[in-house]
Structures are given as structure tokens and as C-alpha cells.
Short mmCIF file of C-alpha atoms in Angstrom, two decimals:
data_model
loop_
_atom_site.label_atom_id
_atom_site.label_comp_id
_atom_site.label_asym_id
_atom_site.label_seq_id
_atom_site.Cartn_x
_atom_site.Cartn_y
_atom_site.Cartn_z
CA UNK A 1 4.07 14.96 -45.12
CA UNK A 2 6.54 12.34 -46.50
CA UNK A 3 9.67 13.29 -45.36
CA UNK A 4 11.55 13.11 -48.83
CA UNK A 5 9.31 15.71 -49.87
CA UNK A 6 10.37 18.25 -47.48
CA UNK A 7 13.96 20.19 -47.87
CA UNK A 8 15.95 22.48 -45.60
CA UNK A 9 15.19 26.45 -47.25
CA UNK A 10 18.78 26.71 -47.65
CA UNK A 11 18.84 23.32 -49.93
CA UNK A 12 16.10 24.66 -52.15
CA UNK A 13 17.66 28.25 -52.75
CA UNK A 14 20.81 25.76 -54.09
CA UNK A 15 18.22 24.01 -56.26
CA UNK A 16 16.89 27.41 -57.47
CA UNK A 17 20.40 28.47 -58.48
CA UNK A 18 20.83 24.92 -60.42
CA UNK A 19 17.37 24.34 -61.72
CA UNK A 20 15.38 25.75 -65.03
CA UNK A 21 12.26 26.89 -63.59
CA UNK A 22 12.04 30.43 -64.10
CA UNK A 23 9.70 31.06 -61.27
CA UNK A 24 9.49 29.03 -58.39
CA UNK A 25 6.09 29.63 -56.42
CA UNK A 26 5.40 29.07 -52.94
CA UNK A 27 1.97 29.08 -51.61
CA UNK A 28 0.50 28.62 -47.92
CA UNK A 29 -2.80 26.21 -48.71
CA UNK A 30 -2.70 22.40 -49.43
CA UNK A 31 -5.82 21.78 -50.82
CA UNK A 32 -6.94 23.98 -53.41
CA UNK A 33 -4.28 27.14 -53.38
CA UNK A 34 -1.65 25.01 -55.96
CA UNK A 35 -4.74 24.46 -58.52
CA UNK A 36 -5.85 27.89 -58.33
CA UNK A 37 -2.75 29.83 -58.83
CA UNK A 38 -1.20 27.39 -61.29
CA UNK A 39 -3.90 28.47 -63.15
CA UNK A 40 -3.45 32.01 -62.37
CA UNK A 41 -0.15 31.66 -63.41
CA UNK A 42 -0.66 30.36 -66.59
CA UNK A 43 -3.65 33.52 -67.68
CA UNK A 44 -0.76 35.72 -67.01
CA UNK A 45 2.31 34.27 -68.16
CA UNK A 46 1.32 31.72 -70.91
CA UNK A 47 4.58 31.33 -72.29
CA UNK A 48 6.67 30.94 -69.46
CA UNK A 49 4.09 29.41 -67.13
CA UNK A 50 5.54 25.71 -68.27
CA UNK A 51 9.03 26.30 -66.71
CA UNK A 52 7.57 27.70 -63.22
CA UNK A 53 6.85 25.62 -60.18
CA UNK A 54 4.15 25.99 -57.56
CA UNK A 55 5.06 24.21 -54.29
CA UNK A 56 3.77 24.01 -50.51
CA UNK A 57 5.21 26.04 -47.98
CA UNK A 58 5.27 22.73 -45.76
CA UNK A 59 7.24 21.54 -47.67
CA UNK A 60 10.58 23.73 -47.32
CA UNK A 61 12.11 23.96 -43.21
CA UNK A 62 13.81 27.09 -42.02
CA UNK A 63 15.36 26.96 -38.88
CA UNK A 64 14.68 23.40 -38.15
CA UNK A 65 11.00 23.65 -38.65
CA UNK A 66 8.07 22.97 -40.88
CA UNK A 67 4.35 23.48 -41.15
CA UNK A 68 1.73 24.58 -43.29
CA UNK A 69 -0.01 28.37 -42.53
CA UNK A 70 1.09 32.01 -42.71
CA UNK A 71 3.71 32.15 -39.52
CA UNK A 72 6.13 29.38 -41.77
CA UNK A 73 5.17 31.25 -45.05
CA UNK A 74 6.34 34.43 -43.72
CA UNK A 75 9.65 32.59 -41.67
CA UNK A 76 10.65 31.22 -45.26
CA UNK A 77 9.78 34.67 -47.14
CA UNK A 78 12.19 36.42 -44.41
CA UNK A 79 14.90 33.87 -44.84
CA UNK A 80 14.65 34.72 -48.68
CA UNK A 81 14.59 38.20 -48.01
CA UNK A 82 17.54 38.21 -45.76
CA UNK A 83 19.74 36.14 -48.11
CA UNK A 84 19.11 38.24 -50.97
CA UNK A 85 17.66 35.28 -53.04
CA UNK A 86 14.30 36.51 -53.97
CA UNK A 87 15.50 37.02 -57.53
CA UNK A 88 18.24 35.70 -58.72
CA UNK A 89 20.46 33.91 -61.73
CA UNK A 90 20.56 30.33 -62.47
CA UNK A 91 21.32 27.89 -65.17
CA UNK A 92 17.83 29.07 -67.11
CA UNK A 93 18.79 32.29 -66.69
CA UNK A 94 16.71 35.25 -64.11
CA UNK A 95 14.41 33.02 -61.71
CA UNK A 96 12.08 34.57 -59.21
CA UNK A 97 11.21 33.16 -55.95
CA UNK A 98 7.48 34.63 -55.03
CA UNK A 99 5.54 33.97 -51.97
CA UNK A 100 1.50 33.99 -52.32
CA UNK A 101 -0.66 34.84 -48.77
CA UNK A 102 -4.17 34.87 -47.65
CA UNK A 103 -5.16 38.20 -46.64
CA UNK A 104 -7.53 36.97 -44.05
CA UNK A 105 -8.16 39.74 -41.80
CA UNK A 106 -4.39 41.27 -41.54
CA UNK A 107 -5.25 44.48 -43.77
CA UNK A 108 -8.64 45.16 -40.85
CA UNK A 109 -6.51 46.20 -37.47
CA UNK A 110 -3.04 47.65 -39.10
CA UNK A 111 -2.53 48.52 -43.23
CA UNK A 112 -0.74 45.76 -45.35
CA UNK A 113 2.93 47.30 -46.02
CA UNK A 114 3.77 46.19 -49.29
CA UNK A 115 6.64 43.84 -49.47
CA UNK A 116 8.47 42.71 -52.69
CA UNK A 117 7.80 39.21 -54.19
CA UNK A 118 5.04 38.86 -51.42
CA UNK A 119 1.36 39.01 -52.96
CA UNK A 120 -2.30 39.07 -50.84
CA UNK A 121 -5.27 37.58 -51.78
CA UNK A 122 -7.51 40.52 -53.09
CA UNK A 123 -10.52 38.51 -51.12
CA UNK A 124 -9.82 37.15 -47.93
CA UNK A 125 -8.00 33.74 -48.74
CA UNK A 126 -8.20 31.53 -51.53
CA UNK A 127 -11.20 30.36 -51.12
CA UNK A 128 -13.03 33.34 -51.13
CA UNK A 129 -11.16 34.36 -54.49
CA UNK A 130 -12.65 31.46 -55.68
CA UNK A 131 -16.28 32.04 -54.91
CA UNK A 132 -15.93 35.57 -56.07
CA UNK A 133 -15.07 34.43 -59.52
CA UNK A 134 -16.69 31.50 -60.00
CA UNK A 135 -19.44 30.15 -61.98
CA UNK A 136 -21.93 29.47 -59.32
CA UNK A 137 -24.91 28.46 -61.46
CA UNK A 138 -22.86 25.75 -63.72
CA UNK A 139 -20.72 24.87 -60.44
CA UNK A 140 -23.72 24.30 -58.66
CA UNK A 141 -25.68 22.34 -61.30
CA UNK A 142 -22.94 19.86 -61.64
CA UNK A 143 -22.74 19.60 -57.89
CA UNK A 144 -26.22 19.25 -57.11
CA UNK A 145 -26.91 17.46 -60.56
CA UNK A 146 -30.01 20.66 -61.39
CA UNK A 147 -30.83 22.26 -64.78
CA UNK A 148 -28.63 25.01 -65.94
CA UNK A 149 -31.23 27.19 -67.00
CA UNK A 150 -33.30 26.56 -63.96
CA UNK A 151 -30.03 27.18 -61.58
CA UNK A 152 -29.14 30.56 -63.85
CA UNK A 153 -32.42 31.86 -63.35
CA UNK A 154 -32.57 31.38 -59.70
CA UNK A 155 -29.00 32.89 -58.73
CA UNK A 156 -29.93 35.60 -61.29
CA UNK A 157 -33.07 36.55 -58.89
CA UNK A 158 -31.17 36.40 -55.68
CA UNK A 159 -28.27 39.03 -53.56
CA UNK A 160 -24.80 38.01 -54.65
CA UNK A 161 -23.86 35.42 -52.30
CA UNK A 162 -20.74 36.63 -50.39
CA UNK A 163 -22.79 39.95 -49.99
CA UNK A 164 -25.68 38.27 -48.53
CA UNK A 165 -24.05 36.29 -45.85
CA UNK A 166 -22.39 38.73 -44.74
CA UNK A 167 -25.87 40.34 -44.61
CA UNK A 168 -27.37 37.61 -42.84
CA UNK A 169 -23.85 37.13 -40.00
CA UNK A 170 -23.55 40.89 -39.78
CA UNK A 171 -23.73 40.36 -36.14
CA UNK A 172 -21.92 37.46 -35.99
CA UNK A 173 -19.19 39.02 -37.76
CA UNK A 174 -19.71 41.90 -35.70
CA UNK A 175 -18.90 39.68 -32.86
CA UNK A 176 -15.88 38.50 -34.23
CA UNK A 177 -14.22 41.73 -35.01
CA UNK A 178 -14.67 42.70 -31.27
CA UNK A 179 -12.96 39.52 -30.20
CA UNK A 180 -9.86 40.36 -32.71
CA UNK A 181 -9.89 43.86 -31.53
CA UNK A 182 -9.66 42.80 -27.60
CA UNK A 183 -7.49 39.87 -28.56
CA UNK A 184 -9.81 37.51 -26.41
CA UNK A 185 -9.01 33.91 -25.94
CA UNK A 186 -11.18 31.33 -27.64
CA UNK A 187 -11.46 33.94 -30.66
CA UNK A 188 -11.24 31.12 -33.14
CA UNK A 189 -14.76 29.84 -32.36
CA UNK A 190 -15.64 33.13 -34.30
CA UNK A 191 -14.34 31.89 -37.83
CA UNK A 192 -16.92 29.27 -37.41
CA UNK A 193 -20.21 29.73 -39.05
CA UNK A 194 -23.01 31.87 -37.35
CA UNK A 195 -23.91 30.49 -33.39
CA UNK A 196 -26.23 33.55 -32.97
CA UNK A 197 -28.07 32.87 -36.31
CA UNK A 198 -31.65 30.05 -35.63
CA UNK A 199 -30.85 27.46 -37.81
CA UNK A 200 -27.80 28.93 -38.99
CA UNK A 201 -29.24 31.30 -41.83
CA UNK A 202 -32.05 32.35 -40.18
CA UNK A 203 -33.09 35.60 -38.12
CA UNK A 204 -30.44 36.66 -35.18
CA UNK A 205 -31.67 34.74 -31.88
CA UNK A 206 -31.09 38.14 -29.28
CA UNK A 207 -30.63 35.94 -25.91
CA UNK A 208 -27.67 33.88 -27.71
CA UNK A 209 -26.37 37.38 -29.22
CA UNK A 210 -26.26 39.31 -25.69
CA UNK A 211 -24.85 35.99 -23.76
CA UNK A 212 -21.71 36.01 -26.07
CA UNK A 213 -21.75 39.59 -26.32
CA UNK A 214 -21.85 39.80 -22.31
CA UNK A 215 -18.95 37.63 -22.09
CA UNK A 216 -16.81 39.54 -24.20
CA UNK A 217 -17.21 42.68 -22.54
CA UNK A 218 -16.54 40.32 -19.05
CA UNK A 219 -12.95 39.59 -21.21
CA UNK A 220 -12.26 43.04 -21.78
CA UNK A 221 -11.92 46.53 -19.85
CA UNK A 222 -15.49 48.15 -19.60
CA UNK A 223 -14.03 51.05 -21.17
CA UNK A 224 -11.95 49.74 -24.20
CA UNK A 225 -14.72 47.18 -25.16
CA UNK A 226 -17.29 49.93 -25.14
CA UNK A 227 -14.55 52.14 -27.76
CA UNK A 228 -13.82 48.66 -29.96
CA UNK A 229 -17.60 48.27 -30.15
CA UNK A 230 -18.37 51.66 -31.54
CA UNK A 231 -15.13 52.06 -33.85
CA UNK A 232 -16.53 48.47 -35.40
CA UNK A 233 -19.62 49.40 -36.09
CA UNK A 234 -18.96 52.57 -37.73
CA UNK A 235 -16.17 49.92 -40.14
CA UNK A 236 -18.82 47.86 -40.43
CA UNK A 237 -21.19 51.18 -42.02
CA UNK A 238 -17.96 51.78 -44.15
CA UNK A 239 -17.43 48.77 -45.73
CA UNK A 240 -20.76 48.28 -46.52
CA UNK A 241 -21.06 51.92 -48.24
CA UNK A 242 -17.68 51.06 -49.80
CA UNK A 243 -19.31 47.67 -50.72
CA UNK A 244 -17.01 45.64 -50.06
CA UNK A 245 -18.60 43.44 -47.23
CA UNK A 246 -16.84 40.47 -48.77
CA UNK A 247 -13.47 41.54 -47.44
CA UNK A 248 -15.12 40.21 -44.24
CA UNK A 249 -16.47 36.37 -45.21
CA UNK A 250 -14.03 33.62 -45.00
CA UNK A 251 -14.23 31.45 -48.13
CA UNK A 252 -14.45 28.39 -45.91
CA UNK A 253 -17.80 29.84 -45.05
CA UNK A 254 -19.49 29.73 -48.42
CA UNK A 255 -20.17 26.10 -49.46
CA UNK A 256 -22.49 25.81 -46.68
CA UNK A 257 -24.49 28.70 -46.85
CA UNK A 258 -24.12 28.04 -50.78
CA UNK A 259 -25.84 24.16 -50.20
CA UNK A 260 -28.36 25.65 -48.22
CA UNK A 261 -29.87 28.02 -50.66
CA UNK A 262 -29.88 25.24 -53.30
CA UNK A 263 -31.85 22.62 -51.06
CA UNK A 264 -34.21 25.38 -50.12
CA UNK A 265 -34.82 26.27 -53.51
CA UNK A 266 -35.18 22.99 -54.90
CA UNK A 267 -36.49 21.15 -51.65
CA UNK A 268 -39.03 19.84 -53.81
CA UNK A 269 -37.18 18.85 -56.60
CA UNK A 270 -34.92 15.96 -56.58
CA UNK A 271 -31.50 16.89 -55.83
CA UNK A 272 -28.60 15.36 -54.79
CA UNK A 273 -28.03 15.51 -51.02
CA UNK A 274 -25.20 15.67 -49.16
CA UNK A 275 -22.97 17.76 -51.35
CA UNK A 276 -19.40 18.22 -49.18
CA UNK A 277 -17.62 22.04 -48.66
CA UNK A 278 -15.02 20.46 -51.20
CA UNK A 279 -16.96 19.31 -54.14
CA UNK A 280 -18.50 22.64 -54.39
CA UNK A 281 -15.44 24.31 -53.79
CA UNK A 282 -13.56 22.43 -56.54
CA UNK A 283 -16.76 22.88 -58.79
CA UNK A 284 -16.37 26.36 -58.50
CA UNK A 285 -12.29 26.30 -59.22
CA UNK A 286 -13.12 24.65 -62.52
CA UNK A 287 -16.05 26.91 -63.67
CA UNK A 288 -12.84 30.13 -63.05
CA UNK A 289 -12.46 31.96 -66.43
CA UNK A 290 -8.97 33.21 -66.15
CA UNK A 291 -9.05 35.17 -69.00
CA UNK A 292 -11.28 37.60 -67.26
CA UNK A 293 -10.58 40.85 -65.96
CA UNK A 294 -10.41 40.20 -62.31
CA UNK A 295 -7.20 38.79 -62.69
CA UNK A 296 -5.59 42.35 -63.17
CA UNK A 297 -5.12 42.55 -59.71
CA UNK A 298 -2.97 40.13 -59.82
CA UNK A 299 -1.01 40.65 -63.19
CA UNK A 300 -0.54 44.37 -61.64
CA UNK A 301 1.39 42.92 -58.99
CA UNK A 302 3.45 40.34 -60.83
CA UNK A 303 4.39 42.41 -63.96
CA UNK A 304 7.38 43.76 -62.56
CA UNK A 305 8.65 40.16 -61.17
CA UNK A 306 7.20 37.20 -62.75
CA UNK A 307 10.27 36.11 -65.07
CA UNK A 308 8.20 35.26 -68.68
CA UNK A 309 10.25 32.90 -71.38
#
């Protein structure tokens, strides 16, 4: 990050007191987070979305530090918070400083304690938002370059998505909620995709399922792992009655299994091959309808602080 770009939180709350924007938004992403809630912003709050700003969290230091990710995002929301400038006057008039998060998996161990001008993801990060509402067939078609109608029909005929790979990882994910639970080092290879899965999206291979499972429980006390194992299980039978298995699928997941049900479909077919995570995931972004009612969630929480022209 260019160093002129980045500026000490205390300099920007000046620059919030002197400038016109009438909301100044900071989000925790780089790559697609800006796009998507500019866009947000402006479904909500057409008339005073031209006078807010949407910035990078890496871009502001507190105490002497920057980086991207949720521990600076929550530093710079504190320092906000503590200096009473989350809302204040300036030379446009009421400006708001608000703070957008992943949820990721924060809300699964301990409840999320609402906190003013700090909003969650409804979905599990940005990404995920972004599959949830997008357009898959027309994404996908201009992606993979397929017919519409041909695309349509086929993701008409199928499980949603989200909902299917979690289906498909249930174990996988099962694994990884025991590893958060235990708080077992190396936990991060979980938020890869599937190692227990045969060629990834296949059926659950049982030997590679017990040998990670095995060292887990090696990781943990006998008799906690054996308590973190049942008590996820039974979530896992709750959140699929409450149907809301996506809560549990990273969005970084998607693309792939996404790509792979589109060259298995249309193996025979010519298709364009070697579609990156980001071209779908920026296909998707564009085929967002704003205007639709999933972004209620979102209004809901903004209403009583997004400053409007």
C-alpha cells in the first residue's frame, strides 16, 4: 500500500470534521467489498449516496499500525468509539462514520452483541453475500461463454449451490467446527476446500476422515473433544432444520465448486476453460439486483444512521 494513501485515524477524524461526505465508509476487504457495498449504498440511499465515501481499513493507522482484516477494523472502530466521533458535525453538515465486517464464523461459538455504526455480513463475508444474490445462470454464461437458456435450465434442475456444498463438505465442515471449538493449531487448513472429499466434490474418503479426525481428538482432552463433537453435530441438525446451512460456507469456497458443476455439465460442450475464483466472483457482483428485497437487512440496520442528502 502506497504510503500517501495511508493516514494516521486521528488525521482522518480531522478530515471528517472538514470534509463534505456525509458518510464516510470503512470496509475490511480489498478486492471486491468497496464494489459491493458502494453499490449497496447507493440501493439504499440514492440521493445521498454521491457525497459518501467507501475506503479500506488498511488504509487508516491507529496506534502506529496498519493492515487489512477484522483485528485493525475493529482497533479503528474502538478508536472511533472511544473518541466519540462515530457521528458527528462537519462543514456538510451530520456525517457518519460506519464500519462494515464479515461475519465469518464470530456469531457460531458466542452471540454477536450489537454495536452502533458496526454492521455484519448477513452471510458469512462478502463473498458469500455475493453468491447468495447473484445471478448465477447469466454470471456463469458470460464466464464460461454458454447459452443463457441452456445455463437457466440447468441451475433451475439442480440444489441451490451454497446449500449443496455444504451438503457435499458436511463433514469437512464438521471437522472444522471441532477444530474452532478446541482452538487447535493449524485450524486454518480447515477454511480450505474439502481434503476428506475424492476429487474434491466427490463421496467422503473414511480413512482420510478418521486420520484427521484422530488427530484432533490427539490435540484435545479425550473428554472435551468427545462433548465439542456431540454439541456440533446436534448445531449442525439445527442449522440444517433452520435451513440456513449457508451461514457455514465461506464465499471464497464457491467459485470452485461453482466451475466444477459447469465443466461437468457441459464437459462435452465447448466451454471456456480455466475460468479464475475472481472472474466468476466479479461476474456474479455485476449480475446483483440491488433493488431487491434482500437488501432489507441491510437498510434495517442503516436507517437509523446512514446520513441521506
Amino acid at each position: 500500500m502506497n504510503k500517501k494513501l495511508k493516514r494516521d485515524v486521528r488525521a482522518f477524524q480531522k478530515r471528517v470534521l472538514m470534509g463534505k461526505a456525509t458518510n464516510w465508509v470503512i470496509v475490511e476487504g480489498r478486492i471486491h467489498d468497496r464494489a459491493f457495498y458502494s453499490r449497496l449504498l447507493e440501493s439504499i440511499s440514492p440521493n445521498g449516496y454521491a457525497r459518501s465515501v467507501v475506503m479500506l481499513a488498511e488504509t487508516l493507522t491507529v496506534e502506529g499500525q496498519c493492515a487489512g482484516g477484522k483485528p485493525h477494523m475493529l482497533k479503528l472502530y474502538d478508536s472511533f468509539k472511544t473518541s466519540d466521533t462515530l457521528l458527528q458535525e462537519n462543514v456538510a453538515g451530520q456525517s457518519a462514520v460506519i464500519f462494515f465486517l464479515d461475519r465469518d464464523l464470530d456469531d457460531y461459538l458466542t452471540p454477536l452483541v450489537p454495536r452502533e455504526h458496526l454492521i455484519f455480513t448477513q452471510n458469512m463475508d462478502v463473498e458469500s453475500e455475493i453468491f447468495a444474490h447473484a445471478k448465477l445462470d447469466r454470471a456463469l454464461c458470460a464466464t464460461h461463454g454458454l447459452d443463457q437458456v441452456e445455463v437457466s435450465d440447468f441451475f433451475a434442475s439442480i440444489p441451490q449451490p451454497t446449500s449443496n456444498l455444504f451438503k457435499i463438505w458436511r463433514m469437512w465442515i464438521k471437522l472444522r467446527l471441532i477444530s474452532l471449538h478446541c482452538e487447535i493449531p493449524n485450524g486454518r487448513r480447515f477454511s480450505q476446500p474439502s481434503k476428506i472429499n475424492s476429487n474434491t466434490y466427490g463421496e467422503v474418503c473414511n480413512e482420510r476422515y478418521q486420520a484427521i479426525h484422530d488427530e484432533l481428538q490427539k490435540c484435545a482432552q479425550s473428554t472435551e473433544f468427545e462433548d465439542v463433537k456431540s454439541r456440533v453435530e446436534s448445531d449442525l441438525e439445527n442449522i440444517i432444520a433452520l435451513q440456513r446451512e449457508y451461514t457455514l460456507v465461506p464465499g471464497k469456497w464457491i467459485p470452485g465448486y461453482l466451475r466444477h458443476l459447469i465443466e461437468e455439465r457441459f464437459r462435452s460442450d465447448i466451454v471456456r476453460k480455466n475460468v479464475s475464483d475472481l472472474e466468476i466472483t466479479t461476474a456474479c457482483l455485476q449480475s446483483i439486483e440491488f433493488s431487491d428485497s434482500w437488501t432489507s437487512y441491510y437498510e434495517t440496520q442503516l436507517q437509523s444512521i446512514l446520513v441521506r442528502s
